[in-house]
Amino acid sequence: KNFEIAGSIARLEELFGIHVTSFAYPNGDYNDETIEILKINNIKIARTIDAGWNSRKSDPFRLKVTGVSDSATVNKLASELTGISMFTQYLLKGSFWGLKPRI
C-alpha cells in the first residue's frame, strides 16, 4: 500500500513539477494505516467521501464533503449546499454514509 501511494505522489510531482500535499482517497477507502502512510509521505490533508462539514477542529486526514450534482440547477445547488439532501439520506438510510460499509 505504501509503495502504491508513494509512487502515485512521486509520479504526480514529476508530471506537474509541484510538491503534492493533498490527497483524495480512491473510492473513499481509508483507514488508520492509510493515514499513517500519507503522513510519512508528507501529505498534509486528505479528503474522504464522508458527508458533512469541516471546521477548524476537523481531522485534516478525514475531511468531509458536501455533494453537489454535476447537473444541478441553481435551486438544486442551493438545496444541496444547505445539507437538506444529506439530512434526507440520514433519515431514509439511518446514516450519512448510506449503505456503503466503512473500512
mmCIF file with all atom_site columns, C-alpha atoms in Angstrom:
data_model
loop_
_atom_site.group_PDB
_atom_site.id
_atom_site.type_symbol
_atom_site.label_atom_id
_atom_site.label_alt_id
_atom_site.label_comp_id
_atom_site.label_asym_id
_atom_site.label_entity_id
_atom_site.label_seq_id
_atom_site.pdbx_PDB_ins_code
_atom_site.Cartn_x
_atom_site.Cartn_y
_atom_site.Cartn_z
_atom_site.occupancy
_atom_site.B_iso_or_equiv
_atom_site.pdbx_formal_charge
_atom_site.auth_seq_id
_atom_site.auth_comp_id
_atom_site.auth_asym_id
_atom_site.auth_atom_id
_atom_site.pdbx_PDB_model_num
ATOM 1   C CA . LYS A 1 1   ? 0.000   0.000  0.000   1.00 0.00 ? 1   LYS A CA 1
ATOM 2   C CA . ASN A 1 2   ? 2.834   2.415  0.860   1.00 0.00 ? 2   ASN A CA 1
ATOM 3   C CA . PHE A 1 3   ? 4.511   1.724  -2.489  1.00 0.00 ? 3   PHE A CA 1
ATOM 4   C CA . GLU A 1 4   ? 1.296   2.472  -4.414  1.00 0.00 ? 4   GLU A CA 1
ATOM 5   C CA . ILE A 1 5   ? 0.609   5.742  -2.576  1.00 0.00 ? 5   ILE A CA 1
ATOM 6   C CA . ALA A 1 6   ? 4.243   6.925  -2.577  1.00 0.00 ? 6   ALA A CA 1
ATOM 7   C CA . GLY A 1 7   ? 4.599   6.014  -6.254  1.00 0.00 ? 7   GLY A CA 1
ATOM 8   C CA . SER A 1 8   ? 1.445   7.920  -7.190  1.00 0.00 ? 8   SER A CA 1
ATOM 9   C CA . ILE A 1 9   ? 2.599   11.005 -5.295  1.00 0.00 ? 9   ILE A CA 1
ATOM 10  C CA . ALA A 1 10  ? 6.050   10.857 -6.901  1.00 0.00 ? 10  ALA A CA 1
ATOM 11  C CA . ARG A 1 11  ? 4.548   10.465 -10.374 1.00 0.00 ? 11  ARG A CA 1
ATOM 12  C CA . LEU A 1 12  ? 2.243   13.483 -9.909  1.00 0.00 ? 12  LEU A CA 1
ATOM 13  C CA . GLU A 1 13  ? 5.152   15.586 -8.654  1.00 0.00 ? 13  GLU A CA 1
ATOM 14  C CA . GLU A 1 14  ? 7.236   14.520 -11.658 1.00 0.00 ? 14  GLU A CA 1
ATOM 15  C CA . LEU A 1 15  ? 4.454   15.211 -14.175 1.00 0.00 ? 15  LEU A CA 1
ATOM 16  C CA . PHE A 1 16  ? 3.432   18.604 -12.828 1.00 0.00 ? 16  PHE A CA 1
ATOM 17  C CA . GLY A 1 17  ? 6.630   19.845 -11.214 1.00 0.00 ? 17  GLY A CA 1
ATOM 18  C CA . ILE A 1 18  ? 4.899   20.578 -7.901  1.00 0.00 ? 18  ILE A CA 1
ATOM 19  C CA . HIS A 1 19  ? 5.048   19.318 -4.338  1.00 0.00 ? 19  HIS A CA 1
ATOM 20  C CA . VAL A 1 20  ? 1.887   17.289 -3.639  1.00 0.00 ? 20  VAL A CA 1
ATOM 21  C CA . THR A 1 21  ? 0.446   17.952 -0.173  1.00 0.00 ? 21  THR A CA 1
ATOM 22  C CA . SER A 1 22  ? -3.183  16.839 -0.535  1.00 0.00 ? 22  SER A CA 1
ATOM 23  C CA . PHE A 1 23  ? -4.845  13.538 -1.277  1.00 0.00 ? 23  PHE A CA 1
ATOM 24  C CA . ALA A 1 24  ? -8.306  12.160 -2.102  1.00 0.00 ? 24  ALA A CA 1
ATOM 25  C CA . TYR A 1 25  ? -8.947  8.575  -1.045  1.00 0.00 ? 25  TYR A CA 1
ATOM 26  C CA . PRO A 1 26  ? -9.740  6.401  -4.096  1.00 0.00 ? 26  PRO A CA 1
ATOM 27  C CA . ASN A 1 27  ? -13.332 5.187  -3.792  1.00 0.00 ? 27  ASN A CA 1
ATOM 28  C CA . GLY A 1 28  ? -13.354 6.839  -0.373  1.00 0.00 ? 28  GLY A CA 1
ATOM 29  C CA . ASP A 1 29  ? -11.485 3.887  1.139   1.00 0.00 ? 29  ASP A CA 1
ATOM 30  C CA . TYR A 1 30  ? -9.170  4.730  4.023   1.00 0.00 ? 30  TYR A CA 1
ATOM 31  C CA . ASN A 1 31  ? -8.181  3.560  7.470   1.00 0.00 ? 31  ASN A CA 1
ATOM 32  C CA . ASP A 1 32  ? -5.615  4.432  10.141  1.00 0.00 ? 32  ASP A CA 1
ATOM 33  C CA . GLU A 1 33  ? -2.851  2.644  8.208   1.00 0.00 ? 33  GLU A CA 1
ATOM 34  C CA . THR A 1 34  ? -3.582  4.711  5.094   1.00 0.00 ? 34  THR A CA 1
ATOM 35  C CA . ILE A 1 35  ? -3.454  7.925  7.109   1.00 0.00 ? 35  ILE A CA 1
ATOM 36  C CA . GLU A 1 36  ? -0.080  6.984  8.575   1.00 0.00 ? 36  GLU A CA 1
ATOM 37  C CA . ILE A 1 37  ? 1.273   6.269  5.083   1.00 0.00 ? 37  ILE A CA 1
ATOM 38  C CA . LEU A 1 38  ? 0.103   9.715  3.941   1.00 0.00 ? 38  LEU A CA 1
ATOM 39  C CA . LYS A 1 39  ? 1.820   11.374 6.893   1.00 0.00 ? 39  LYS A CA 1
ATOM 40  C CA . ILE A 1 40  ? 5.078   9.537  6.124   1.00 0.00 ? 40  ILE A CA 1
ATOM 41  C CA . ASN A 1 41  ? 4.825   10.833 2.538   1.00 0.00 ? 41  ASN A CA 1
ATOM 42  C CA . ASN A 1 42  ? 4.395   14.465 3.684   1.00 0.00 ? 42  ASN A CA 1
ATOM 43  C CA . ILE A 1 43  ? 0.723   14.739 2.791   1.00 0.00 ? 43  ILE A CA 1
ATOM 44  C CA . LYS A 1 44  ? -0.951  17.449 4.901   1.00 0.00 ? 44  LYS A CA 1
ATOM 45  C CA . ILE A 1 45  ? -4.666  16.975 4.130   1.00 0.00 ? 45  ILE A CA 1
ATOM 46  C CA . ALA A 1 46  ? -6.870  14.226 2.702   1.00 0.00 ? 46  ALA A CA 1
ATOM 47  C CA . ARG A 1 47  ? -10.482 14.228 1.553   1.00 0.00 ? 47  ARG A CA 1
ATOM 48  C CA . THR A 1 48  ? -12.907 11.416 2.254   1.00 0.00 ? 48  THR A CA 1
ATOM 49  C CA . ILE A 1 49  ? -16.305 10.843 0.691   1.00 0.00 ? 49  ILE A CA 1
ATOM 50  C CA . ASP A 1 50  ? -17.921 11.056 4.130   1.00 0.00 ? 50  ASP A CA 1
ATOM 51  C CA . ALA A 1 51  ? -20.779 13.545 4.043   1.00 0.00 ? 51  ALA A CA 1
ATOM 52  C CA . GLY A 1 52  ? -20.624 16.569 6.299   1.00 0.00 ? 52  GLY A CA 1
ATOM 53  C CA . TRP A 1 53  ? -18.940 19.844 7.028   1.00 0.00 ? 53  TRP A CA 1
ATOM 54  C CA . ASN A 1 54  ? -15.464 20.680 8.277   1.00 0.00 ? 54  ASN A CA 1
ATOM 55  C CA . SER A 1 55  ? -14.318 23.076 10.955  1.00 0.00 ? 55  SER A CA 1
ATOM 56  C CA . ARG A 1 56  ? -11.006 24.184 12.408  1.00 0.00 ? 56  ARG A CA 1
ATOM 57  C CA . LYS A 1 57  ? -11.183 21.145 14.685  1.00 0.00 ? 57  LYS A CA 1
ATOM 58  C CA . SER A 1 58  ? -11.677 18.674 11.812  1.00 0.00 ? 58  SER A CA 1
ATOM 59  C CA . ASP A 1 59  ? -9.059  15.983 11.346  1.00 0.00 ? 59  ASP A CA 1
ATOM 60  C CA . PRO A 1 60  ? -7.088  17.135 8.261   1.00 0.00 ? 60  PRO A CA 1
ATOM 61  C CA . PHE A 1 61  ? -6.852  13.494 7.112   1.00 0.00 ? 61  PHE A CA 1
ATOM 62  C CA . ARG A 1 62  ? -10.608 12.921 7.357   1.00 0.00 ? 62  ARG A CA 1
ATOM 63  C CA . LEU A 1 63  ? -12.030 15.969 5.593   1.00 0.00 ? 63  LEU A CA 1
ATOM 64  C CA . LYS A 1 64  ? -15.698 15.580 4.715   1.00 0.00 ? 64  LYS A CA 1
ATOM 65  C CA . VAL A 1 65  ? -17.552 16.611 1.557   1.00 0.00 ? 65  VAL A CA 1
ATOM 66  C CA . THR A 1 66  ? -20.866 18.141 0.667   1.00 0.00 ? 66  THR A CA 1
ATOM 67  C CA . GLY A 1 67  ? -22.149 16.537 -2.504  1.00 0.00 ? 67  GLY A CA 1
ATOM 68  C CA . VAL A 1 68  ? -23.286 18.676 -5.399  1.00 0.00 ? 68  VAL A CA 1
ATOM 69  C CA . SER A 1 69  ? -24.729 17.160 -8.572  1.00 0.00 ? 69  SER A CA 1
ATOM 70  C CA . ASP A 1 70  ? -22.951 17.789 -11.859 1.00 0.00 ? 70  ASP A CA 1
ATOM 71  C CA . SER A 1 71  ? -26.211 18.882 -13.477 1.00 0.00 ? 71  SER A CA 1
ATOM 72  C CA . ALA A 1 72  ? -27.573 20.885 -10.550 1.00 0.00 ? 72  ALA A CA 1
ATOM 73  C CA . THR A 1 73  ? -29.748 23.885 -11.273 1.00 0.00 ? 73  THR A CA 1
ATOM 74  C CA . VAL A 1 74  ? -29.213 26.988 -9.155  1.00 0.00 ? 74  VAL A CA 1
ATOM 75  C CA . ASN A 1 75  ? -32.095 25.945 -6.883  1.00 0.00 ? 75  ASN A CA 1
ATOM 76  C CA . LYS A 1 76  ? -30.850 22.366 -6.565  1.00 0.00 ? 76  LYS A CA 1
ATOM 77  C CA . LEU A 1 77  ? -27.323 23.619 -5.874  1.00 0.00 ? 77  LEU A CA 1
ATOM 78  C CA . ALA A 1 78  ? -28.639 25.880 -3.106  1.00 0.00 ? 78  ALA A CA 1
ATOM 79  C CA . SER A 1 79  ? -30.604 22.977 -1.650  1.00 0.00 ? 79  SER A CA 1
ATOM 80  C CA . GLU A 1 80  ? -27.610 20.625 -1.734  1.00 0.00 ? 80  GLU A CA 1
ATOM 81  C CA . LEU A 1 81  ? -25.317 23.188 -0.125  1.00 0.00 ? 81  LEU A CA 1
ATOM 82  C CA . THR A 1 82  ? -27.748 23.599 2.781   1.00 0.00 ? 82  THR A CA 1
ATOM 83  C CA . GLY A 1 83  ? -27.335 19.928 3.606   1.00 0.00 ? 83  GLY A CA 1
ATOM 84  C CA . ILE A 1 84  ? -31.001 19.064 3.125   1.00 0.00 ? 84  ILE A CA 1
ATOM 85  C CA . SER A 1 85  ? -30.171 16.168 0.813   1.00 0.00 ? 85  SER A CA 1
ATOM 86  C CA . MET A 1 86  ? -27.634 14.773 3.316   1.00 0.00 ? 86  MET A CA 1
ATOM 87  C CA . PHE A 1 87  ? -30.174 15.065 6.127   1.00 0.00 ? 87  PHE A CA 1
ATOM 88  C CA . THR A 1 88  ? -32.780 13.288 3.985   1.00 0.00 ? 88  THR A CA 1
ATOM 89  C CA . GLN A 1 89  ? -30.289 10.490 3.304   1.00 0.00 ? 89  GLN A CA 1
ATOM 90  C CA . TYR A 1 90  ? -29.710 10.211 7.042   1.00 0.00 ? 90  TYR A CA 1
ATOM 91  C CA . LEU A 1 91  ? -33.437 9.965  7.716   1.00 0.00 ? 91  LEU A CA 1
ATOM 92  C CA . LEU A 1 92  ? -34.020 7.381  4.982   1.00 0.00 ? 92  LEU A CA 1
ATOM 93  C CA . LYS A 1 93  ? -30.927 5.206  5.466   1.00 0.00 ? 93  LYS A CA 1
ATOM 94  C CA . GLY A 1 94  ? -30.022 5.857  9.086   1.00 0.00 ? 94  GLY A CA 1
ATOM 95  C CA . SER A 1 95  ? -26.551 7.042  8.117   1.00 0.00 ? 95  SER A CA 1
ATOM 96  C CA . PHE A 1 96  ? -24.799 9.944  6.420   1.00 0.00 ? 96  PHE A CA 1
ATOM 97  C CA . TRP A 1 97  ? -22.720 7.278  4.653   1.00 0.00 ? 97  TRP A CA 1
ATOM 98  C CA . GLY A 1 98  ? -25.617 5.449  3.039   1.00 0.00 ? 98  GLY A CA 1
ATOM 99  C CA . LEU A 1 99  ? -25.241 1.714  2.670   1.00 0.00 ? 99  LEU A CA 1
ATOM 100 C CA . LYS A 1 100 ? -21.518 1.694  1.839   1.00 0.00 ? 100 LYS A CA 1
ATOM 101 C CA . PRO A 1 101 ? -19.534 -0.182 4.501   1.00 0.00 ? 101 PRO A CA 1
ATOM 102 C CA . ARG A 1 102 ? -16.722 1.746  6.139   1.00 0.00 ? 102 ARG A CA 1
ATOM 103 C CA . ILE A 1 103 ? -13.302 0.140  6.473   1.00 0.00 ? 103 ILE A CA 1
#
